[in-house]
Amino acid sequence: MYMFDWTYVYIVLPCVLLSLWASNRVNSTFKRYSQQYSRRGLTGAEAARRVLSANGVSGVEIQRIGGNLTDHYDPRSNVIRLSDGVYSSTSTAAIGVACHEAGHAVQYAMGYAPIKLRAAIIPLTNIGSKMAMPLILMGILFSGAG
């Protein structure tokens, strides 16, 4: 006879809910500040370039990529990739995201030690984020087996 194990749900459900809550907060905050614009008309790409320049960092390319909040700095290719909603937008949200990514490039250029740790664990976190839902579903399905 199949017996469902609620312990698994009690452990995993709060984690899933916390993750959904955090994602929702990021998206709603970005959406709110996407309606507030820079008085100078500075775009996200221009703001990122200014942060790099102000810190004496050169040779970092800034590219536009598709998607929503897919912005990131790639240290392997030394490229800041800004999503469509950030690259050419003059909103304070876009400028904040672009400057955040430029900050990562500055950290790499300055040899900031914690960024090296972050770089080392990113491949693991990417695997974890891609496999989280399938593993959760498998855990629920197999929690009563055996």
mmCIF file with all atom_site columns, C-alpha atoms in Angstrom:
data_model
loop_
_atom_site.group_PDB
_atom_site.id
_atom_site.type_symbol
_atom_site.label_atom_id
_atom_site.label_alt_id
_atom_site.label_comp_id
_atom_site.label_asym_id
_atom_site.label_entity_id
_atom_site.label_seq_id
_atom_site.pdbx_PDB_ins_code
_atom_site.Cartn_x
_atom_site.Cartn_y
_atom_site.Cartn_z
_atom_site.occupancy
_atom_site.B_iso_or_equiv
_atom_site.pdbx_formal_charge
_atom_site.auth_seq_id
_atom_site.auth_comp_id
_atom_site.auth_asym_id
_atom_site.auth_atom_id
_atom_site.pdbx_PDB_model_num
ATOM 1   C CA . MET A 1 1   ? 0.000  0.000  0.000   1.00 0.00 ? 1   MET A CA 1
ATOM 2   C CA . TYR A 1 2   ? 1.244  3.489  -0.932  1.00 0.00 ? 2   TYR A CA 1
ATOM 3   C CA . MET A 1 3   ? 1.904  5.729  2.068   1.00 0.00 ? 3   MET A CA 1
ATOM 4   C CA . PHE A 1 4   ? 2.584  9.414  1.390   1.00 0.00 ? 4   PHE A CA 1
ATOM 5   C CA . ASP A 1 5   ? 5.351  10.932 3.510   1.00 0.00 ? 5   ASP A CA 1
ATOM 6   C CA . TRP A 1 6   ? 4.326  14.435 4.623   1.00 0.00 ? 6   TRP A CA 1
ATOM 7   C CA . THR A 1 7   ? 7.740  15.077 6.203   1.00 0.00 ? 7   THR A CA 1
ATOM 8   C CA . TYR A 1 8   ? 9.159  15.718 2.754   1.00 0.00 ? 8   TYR A CA 1
ATOM 9   C CA . VAL A 1 9   ? 6.449  18.288 2.038   1.00 0.00 ? 9   VAL A CA 1
ATOM 10  C CA . TYR A 1 10  ? 7.044  20.027 5.369   1.00 0.00 ? 10  TYR A CA 1
ATOM 11  C CA . ILE A 1 11  ? 10.737 20.369 4.576   1.00 0.00 ? 11  ILE A CA 1
ATOM 12  C CA . VAL A 1 12  ? 10.555 21.265 0.868   1.00 0.00 ? 12  VAL A CA 1
ATOM 13  C CA . LEU A 1 13  ? 7.395  23.390 0.714   1.00 0.00 ? 13  LEU A CA 1
ATOM 14  C CA . PRO A 1 14  ? 8.802  26.273 2.819   1.00 0.00 ? 14  PRO A CA 1
ATOM 15  C CA . CYS A 1 15  ? 11.895 26.371 0.586   1.00 0.00 ? 15  CYS A CA 1
ATOM 16  C CA . VAL A 1 16  ? 9.802  26.471 -2.586  1.00 0.00 ? 16  VAL A CA 1
ATOM 17  C CA . LEU A 1 17  ? 7.537  29.165 -1.151  1.00 0.00 ? 17  LEU A CA 1
ATOM 18  C CA . LEU A 1 18  ? 10.516 31.257 -0.030  1.00 0.00 ? 18  LEU A CA 1
ATOM 19  C CA . SER A 1 19  ? 12.040 30.980 -3.495  1.00 0.00 ? 19  SER A CA 1
ATOM 20  C CA . LEU A 1 20  ? 8.789  32.036 -5.172  1.00 0.00 ? 20  LEU A CA 1
ATOM 21  C CA . TRP A 1 21  ? 8.391  34.930 -2.736  1.00 0.00 ? 21  TRP A CA 1
ATOM 22  C CA . ALA A 1 22  ? 11.947 36.178 -3.388  1.00 0.00 ? 22  ALA A CA 1
ATOM 23  C CA . SER A 1 23  ? 11.503 35.955 -7.152  1.00 0.00 ? 23  SER A CA 1
ATOM 24  C CA . ASN A 1 24  ? 8.209  37.821 -6.933  1.00 0.00 ? 24  ASN A CA 1
ATOM 25  C CA . ARG A 1 25  ? 9.802  40.579 -4.824  1.00 0.00 ? 25  ARG A CA 1
ATOM 26  C CA . VAL A 1 26  ? 12.642 41.071 -7.321  1.00 0.00 ? 26  VAL A CA 1
ATOM 27  C CA . ASN A 1 27  ? 10.228 41.225 -10.257 1.00 0.00 ? 27  ASN A CA 1
ATOM 28  C CA . SER A 1 28  ? 7.754  43.566 -8.549  1.00 0.00 ? 28  SER A CA 1
ATOM 29  C CA . THR A 1 29  ? 10.525 45.912 -7.352  1.00 0.00 ? 29  THR A CA 1
ATOM 30  C CA . PHE A 1 30  ? 12.015 46.021 -10.848 1.00 0.00 ? 30  PHE A CA 1
ATOM 31  C CA . LYS A 1 31  ? 8.574  46.687 -12.334 1.00 0.00 ? 31  LYS A CA 1
ATOM 32  C CA . ARG A 1 32  ? 7.855  49.491 -9.835  1.00 0.00 ? 32  ARG A CA 1
ATOM 33  C CA . TYR A 1 33  ? 11.131 51.307 -10.485 1.00 0.00 ? 33  TYR A CA 1
ATOM 34  C CA . SER A 1 34  ? 10.871 50.728 -14.232 1.00 0.00 ? 34  SER A CA 1
ATOM 35  C CA . GLN A 1 35  ? 8.301  53.530 -14.189 1.00 0.00 ? 35  GLN A CA 1
ATOM 36  C CA . GLN A 1 36  ? 10.746 56.014 -12.603 1.00 0.00 ? 36  GLN A CA 1
ATOM 37  C CA . TYR A 1 37  ? 13.171 57.580 -15.078 1.00 0.00 ? 37  TYR A CA 1
ATOM 38  C CA . SER A 1 38  ? 16.595 59.200 -14.910 1.00 0.00 ? 38  SER A CA 1
ATOM 39  C CA . ARG A 1 39  ? 16.533 62.997 -15.242 1.00 0.00 ? 39  ARG A CA 1
ATOM 40  C CA . ARG A 1 40  ? 19.745 62.822 -17.268 1.00 0.00 ? 40  ARG A CA 1
ATOM 41  C CA . GLY A 1 41  ? 18.308 60.283 -19.691 1.00 0.00 ? 41  GLY A CA 1
ATOM 42  C CA . LEU A 1 42  ? 21.147 57.874 -18.916 1.00 0.00 ? 42  LEU A CA 1
ATOM 43  C CA . THR A 1 43  ? 20.545 54.344 -20.251 1.00 0.00 ? 43  THR A CA 1
ATOM 44  C CA . GLY A 1 44  ? 21.506 51.169 -18.457 1.00 0.00 ? 44  GLY A CA 1
ATOM 45  C CA . ALA A 1 45  ? 24.368 50.550 -20.895 1.00 0.00 ? 45  ALA A CA 1
ATOM 46  C CA . GLU A 1 46  ? 25.689 54.101 -20.446 1.00 0.00 ? 46  GLU A CA 1
ATOM 47  C CA . ALA A 1 47  ? 25.484 53.807 -16.656 1.00 0.00 ? 47  ALA A CA 1
ATOM 48  C CA . ALA A 1 48  ? 27.443 50.528 -16.723 1.00 0.00 ? 48  ALA A CA 1
ATOM 49  C CA . ARG A 1 49  ? 30.097 52.128 -18.930 1.00 0.00 ? 49  ARG A CA 1
ATOM 50  C CA . ARG A 1 50  ? 30.396 55.051 -16.487 1.00 0.00 ? 50  ARG A CA 1
ATOM 51  C CA . VAL A 1 51  ? 30.878 52.717 -13.504 1.00 0.00 ? 51  VAL A CA 1
ATOM 52  C CA . LEU A 1 52  ? 33.633 50.879 -15.365 1.00 0.00 ? 52  LEU A CA 1
ATOM 53  C CA . SER A 1 53  ? 35.273 54.152 -16.404 1.00 0.00 ? 53  SER A CA 1
ATOM 54  C CA . ALA A 1 54  ? 35.086 55.672 -12.920 1.00 0.00 ? 54  ALA A CA 1
ATOM 55  C CA . ASN A 1 55  ? 36.939 52.635 -11.567 1.00 0.00 ? 55  ASN A CA 1
ATOM 56  C CA . GLY A 1 56  ? 39.595 52.560 -14.294 1.00 0.00 ? 56  GLY A CA 1
ATOM 57  C CA . VAL A 1 57  ? 38.322 49.315 -15.808 1.00 0.00 ? 57  VAL A CA 1
ATOM 58  C CA . SER A 1 58  ? 38.690 48.971 -19.567 1.00 0.00 ? 58  SER A CA 1
ATOM 59  C CA . GLY A 1 59  ? 38.273 46.193 -22.096 1.00 0.00 ? 59  GLY A CA 1
ATOM 60  C CA . VAL A 1 60  ? 34.862 45.088 -20.804 1.00 0.00 ? 60  VAL A CA 1
ATOM 61  C CA . GLU A 1 61  ? 32.295 44.767 -23.567 1.00 0.00 ? 61  GLU A CA 1
ATOM 62  C CA . ILE A 1 62  ? 28.634 45.569 -22.925 1.00 0.00 ? 62  ILE A CA 1
ATOM 63  C CA . GLN A 1 63  ? 26.148 43.556 -24.996 1.00 0.00 ? 63  GLN A CA 1
ATOM 64  C CA . ARG A 1 64  ? 22.378 43.411 -25.314 1.00 0.00 ? 64  ARG A CA 1
ATOM 65  C CA . ILE A 1 65  ? 20.697 40.025 -24.756 1.00 0.00 ? 65  ILE A CA 1
ATOM 66  C CA . GLY A 1 66  ? 17.119 38.855 -24.910 1.00 0.00 ? 66  GLY A CA 1
ATOM 67  C CA . GLY A 1 67  ? 14.969 37.898 -21.972 1.00 0.00 ? 67  GLY A CA 1
ATOM 68  C CA . ASN A 1 68  ? 13.707 39.540 -18.826 1.00 0.00 ? 68  ASN A CA 1
ATOM 69  C CA . LEU A 1 69  ? 16.189 40.154 -15.994 1.00 0.00 ? 69  LEU A CA 1
ATOM 70  C CA . THR A 1 70  ? 18.733 37.863 -17.654 1.00 0.00 ? 70  THR A CA 1
ATOM 71  C CA . ASP A 1 71  ? 21.479 40.408 -16.979 1.00 0.00 ? 71  ASP A CA 1
ATOM 72  C CA . HIS A 1 72  ? 24.882 39.121 -15.903 1.00 0.00 ? 72  HIS A CA 1
ATOM 73  C CA . TYR A 1 73  ? 28.622 39.649 -16.079 1.00 0.00 ? 73  TYR A CA 1
ATOM 74  C CA . ASP A 1 74  ? 30.569 36.839 -17.735 1.00 0.00 ? 74  ASP A CA 1
ATOM 75  C CA . PRO A 1 75  ? 34.154 36.897 -16.421 1.00 0.00 ? 75  PRO A CA 1
ATOM 76  C CA . ARG A 1 76  ? 35.310 34.258 -18.914 1.00 0.00 ? 76  ARG A CA 1
ATOM 77  C CA . SER A 1 77  ? 34.601 36.500 -21.895 1.00 0.00 ? 77  SER A CA 1
ATOM 78  C CA . ASN A 1 78  ? 34.814 39.782 -19.948 1.00 0.00 ? 78  ASN A CA 1
ATOM 79  C CA . VAL A 1 79  ? 31.344 40.846 -21.103 1.00 0.00 ? 79  VAL A CA 1
ATOM 80  C CA . ILE A 1 80  ? 28.432 42.494 -19.327 1.00 0.00 ? 80  ILE A CA 1
ATOM 81  C CA . ARG A 1 81  ? 25.193 41.249 -20.871 1.00 0.00 ? 81  ARG A CA 1
ATOM 82  C CA . LEU A 1 82  ? 22.165 43.435 -20.310 1.00 0.00 ? 82  LEU A CA 1
ATOM 83  C CA . SER A 1 83  ? 18.618 42.350 -21.137 1.00 0.00 ? 83  SER A CA 1
ATOM 84  C CA . ASP A 1 84  ? 16.417 44.347 -23.499 1.00 0.00 ? 84  ASP A CA 1
ATOM 85  C CA . GLY A 1 85  ? 14.582 45.963 -20.578 1.00 0.00 ? 85  GLY A CA 1
ATOM 86  C CA . VAL A 1 86  ? 17.858 47.224 -19.106 1.00 0.00 ? 86  VAL A CA 1
ATOM 87  C CA . TYR A 1 87  ? 20.245 47.980 -21.979 1.00 0.00 ? 87  TYR A CA 1
ATOM 88  C CA . SER A 1 88  ? 18.487 50.983 -23.526 1.00 0.00 ? 88  SER A CA 1
ATOM 89  C CA . SER A 1 89  ? 16.055 51.888 -20.751 1.00 0.00 ? 89  SER A CA 1
ATOM 90  C CA . THR A 1 90  ? 16.482 55.116 -18.790 1.00 0.00 ? 90  THR A CA 1
ATOM 91  C CA . SER A 1 91  ? 14.579 53.836 -15.750 1.00 0.00 ? 91  SER A CA 1
ATOM 92  C CA . THR A 1 92  ? 16.188 53.812 -12.329 1.00 0.00 ? 92  THR A CA 1
ATOM 93  C CA . ALA A 1 93  ? 15.572 50.061 -12.192 1.00 0.00 ? 93  ALA A CA 1
ATOM 94  C CA . ALA A 1 94  ? 17.551 49.526 -15.402 1.00 0.00 ? 94  ALA A CA 1
ATOM 95  C CA . ILE A 1 95  ? 20.358 51.794 -14.237 1.00 0.00 ? 95  ILE A CA 1
ATOM 96  C CA . GLY A 1 96  ? 20.536 49.951 -10.907 1.00 0.00 ? 96  GLY A CA 1
ATOM 97  C CA . VAL A 1 97  ? 20.726 46.529 -12.550 1.00 0.00 ? 97  VAL A CA 1
ATOM 98  C CA . ALA A 1 98  ? 23.334 47.693 -15.085 1.00 0.00 ? 98  ALA A CA 1
ATOM 99  C CA . CYS A 1 99  ? 25.493 49.269 -12.370 1.00 0.00 ? 99  CYS A CA 1
ATOM 100 C CA . HIS A 1 100 ? 25.195 46.105 -10.283 1.00 0.00 ? 100 HIS A CA 1
ATOM 101 C CA . GLU A 1 101 ? 26.567 44.025 -13.167 1.00 0.00 ? 101 GLU A CA 1
ATOM 102 C CA . ALA A 1 102 ? 29.304 46.586 -13.833 1.00 0.00 ? 102 ALA A CA 1
ATOM 103 C CA . GLY A 1 103 ? 30.183 46.294 -10.149 1.00 0.00 ? 103 GLY A CA 1
ATOM 104 C CA . HIS A 1 104 ? 30.922 42.604 -10.676 1.00 0.00 ? 104 HIS A CA 1
ATOM 105 C CA . ALA A 1 105 ? 33.284 43.498 -13.535 1.00 0.00 ? 105 ALA A CA 1
ATOM 106 C CA . VAL A 1 106 ? 35.036 46.005 -11.259 1.00 0.00 ? 106 VAL A CA 1
ATOM 107 C CA . GLN A 1 107 ? 35.342 43.364 -8.524  1.00 0.00 ? 107 GLN A CA 1
ATOM 108 C CA . TYR A 1 108 ? 37.020 40.958 -10.969 1.00 0.00 ? 108 TYR A CA 1
ATOM 109 C CA . ALA A 1 109 ? 39.334 43.678 -12.271 1.00 0.00 ? 109 ALA A CA 1
ATOM 110 C CA . MET A 1 110 ? 40.371 44.616 -8.726  1.00 0.00 ? 110 MET A CA 1
ATOM 111 C CA . GLY A 1 111 ? 40.926 40.976 -7.706  1.00 0.00 ? 111 GLY A CA 1
ATOM 112 C CA . TYR A 1 112 ? 38.300 41.098 -4.955  1.00 0.00 ? 112 TYR A CA 1
ATOM 113 C CA . ALA A 1 113 ? 38.635 37.723 -3.153  1.00 0.00 ? 113 ALA A CA 1
ATOM 114 C CA . PRO A 1 114 ? 34.921 36.974 -2.435  1.00 0.00 ? 114 PRO A CA 1
ATOM 115 C CA . ILE A 1 115 ? 34.081 37.316 -6.137  1.00 0.00 ? 115 ILE A CA 1
ATOM 116 C CA . LYS A 1 116 ? 36.468 34.443 -6.847  1.00 0.00 ? 116 LYS A CA 1
ATOM 117 C CA . LEU A 1 117 ? 34.507 32.242 -4.439  1.00 0.00 ? 117 LEU A CA 1
ATOM 118 C CA . ARG A 1 118 ? 31.278 33.342 -6.123  1.00 0.00 ? 118 ARG A CA 1
ATOM 119 C CA . ALA A 1 119 ? 32.737 32.437 -9.534  1.00 0.00 ? 119 ALA A CA 1
ATOM 120 C CA . ALA A 1 120 ? 33.718 29.008 -8.252  1.00 0.00 ? 120 ALA A CA 1
ATOM 121 C CA . ILE A 1 121 ? 30.208 28.126 -7.039  1.00 0.00 ? 121 ILE A CA 1
ATOM 122 C CA . ILE A 1 122 ? 28.175 29.606 -9.918  1.00 0.00 ? 122 ILE A CA 1
ATOM 123 C CA . PRO A 1 123 ? 28.357 26.419 -12.046 1.00 0.00 ? 123 PRO A CA 1
ATOM 124 C CA . LEU A 1 124 ? 26.985 24.436 -9.097  1.00 0.00 ? 124 LEU A CA 1
ATOM 125 C CA . THR A 1 125 ? 24.197 26.927 -8.440  1.00 0.00 ? 125 THR A CA 1
ATOM 126 C CA . ASN A 1 126 ? 23.233 26.854 -12.125 1.00 0.00 ? 126 ASN A CA 1
ATOM 127 C CA . ILE A 1 127 ? 22.940 23.066 -12.015 1.00 0.00 ? 127 ILE A CA 1
ATOM 128 C CA . GLY A 1 128 ? 20.961 23.284 -8.775  1.00 0.00 ? 128 GLY A CA 1
ATOM 129 C CA . SER A 1 129 ? 18.516 25.841 -10.121 1.00 0.00 ? 129 SER A CA 1
ATOM 130 C CA . LYS A 1 130 ? 17.884 23.798 -13.276 1.00 0.00 ? 130 LYS A CA 1
ATOM 131 C CA . MET A 1 131 ? 17.388 20.541 -11.390 1.00 0.00 ? 131 MET A CA 1
ATOM 132 C CA . ALA A 1 132 ? 15.469 21.858 -8.376  1.00 0.00 ? 132 ALA A CA 1
ATOM 133 C CA . MET A 1 133 ? 11.918 21.364 -9.643  1.00 0.00 ? 133 MET A CA 1
ATOM 134 C CA . PRO A 1 134 ? 12.493 17.933 -11.230 1.00 0.00 ? 134 PRO A CA 1
ATOM 135 C CA . LEU A 1 135 ? 14.169 16.739 -8.017  1.00 0.00 ? 135 LEU A CA 1
ATOM 136 C CA . ILE A 1 136 ? 11.353 18.135 -5.856  1.00 0.00 ? 136 ILE A CA 1
ATOM 137 C CA . LEU A 1 137 ? 8.739  16.373 -7.989  1.00 0.00 ? 137 LEU A CA 1
ATOM 138 C CA . MET A 1 138 ? 10.710 13.133 -7.936  1.00 0.00 ? 138 MET A CA 1
ATOM 139 C CA . GLY A 1 139 ? 11.025 13.405 -4.160  1.00 0.00 ? 139 GLY A CA 1
ATOM 140 C CA . ILE A 1 140 ? 7.272  13.798 -3.806  1.00 0.00 ? 140 ILE A CA 1
ATOM 141 C CA . LEU A 1 141 ? 6.591  10.865 -6.144  1.00 0.00 ? 141 LEU A CA 1
ATOM 142 C CA . PHE A 1 142 ? 9.064  8.548  -4.444  1.00 0.00 ? 142 PHE A CA 1
ATOM 143 C CA . SER A 1 143 ? 8.579  9.698  -0.861  1.00 0.00 ? 143 SER A CA 1
ATOM 144 C CA . GLY A 1 144 ? 6.024  7.014  -0.191  1.00 0.00 ? 144 GLY A CA 1
ATOM 145 C CA . ALA A 1 145 ? 7.737  4.247  -2.148  1.00 0.00 ? 145 ALA A CA 1
ATOM 146 C CA . GLY A 1 146 ? 9.686  1.642  -0.287  1.00 0.00 ? 146 GLY A CA 1
#
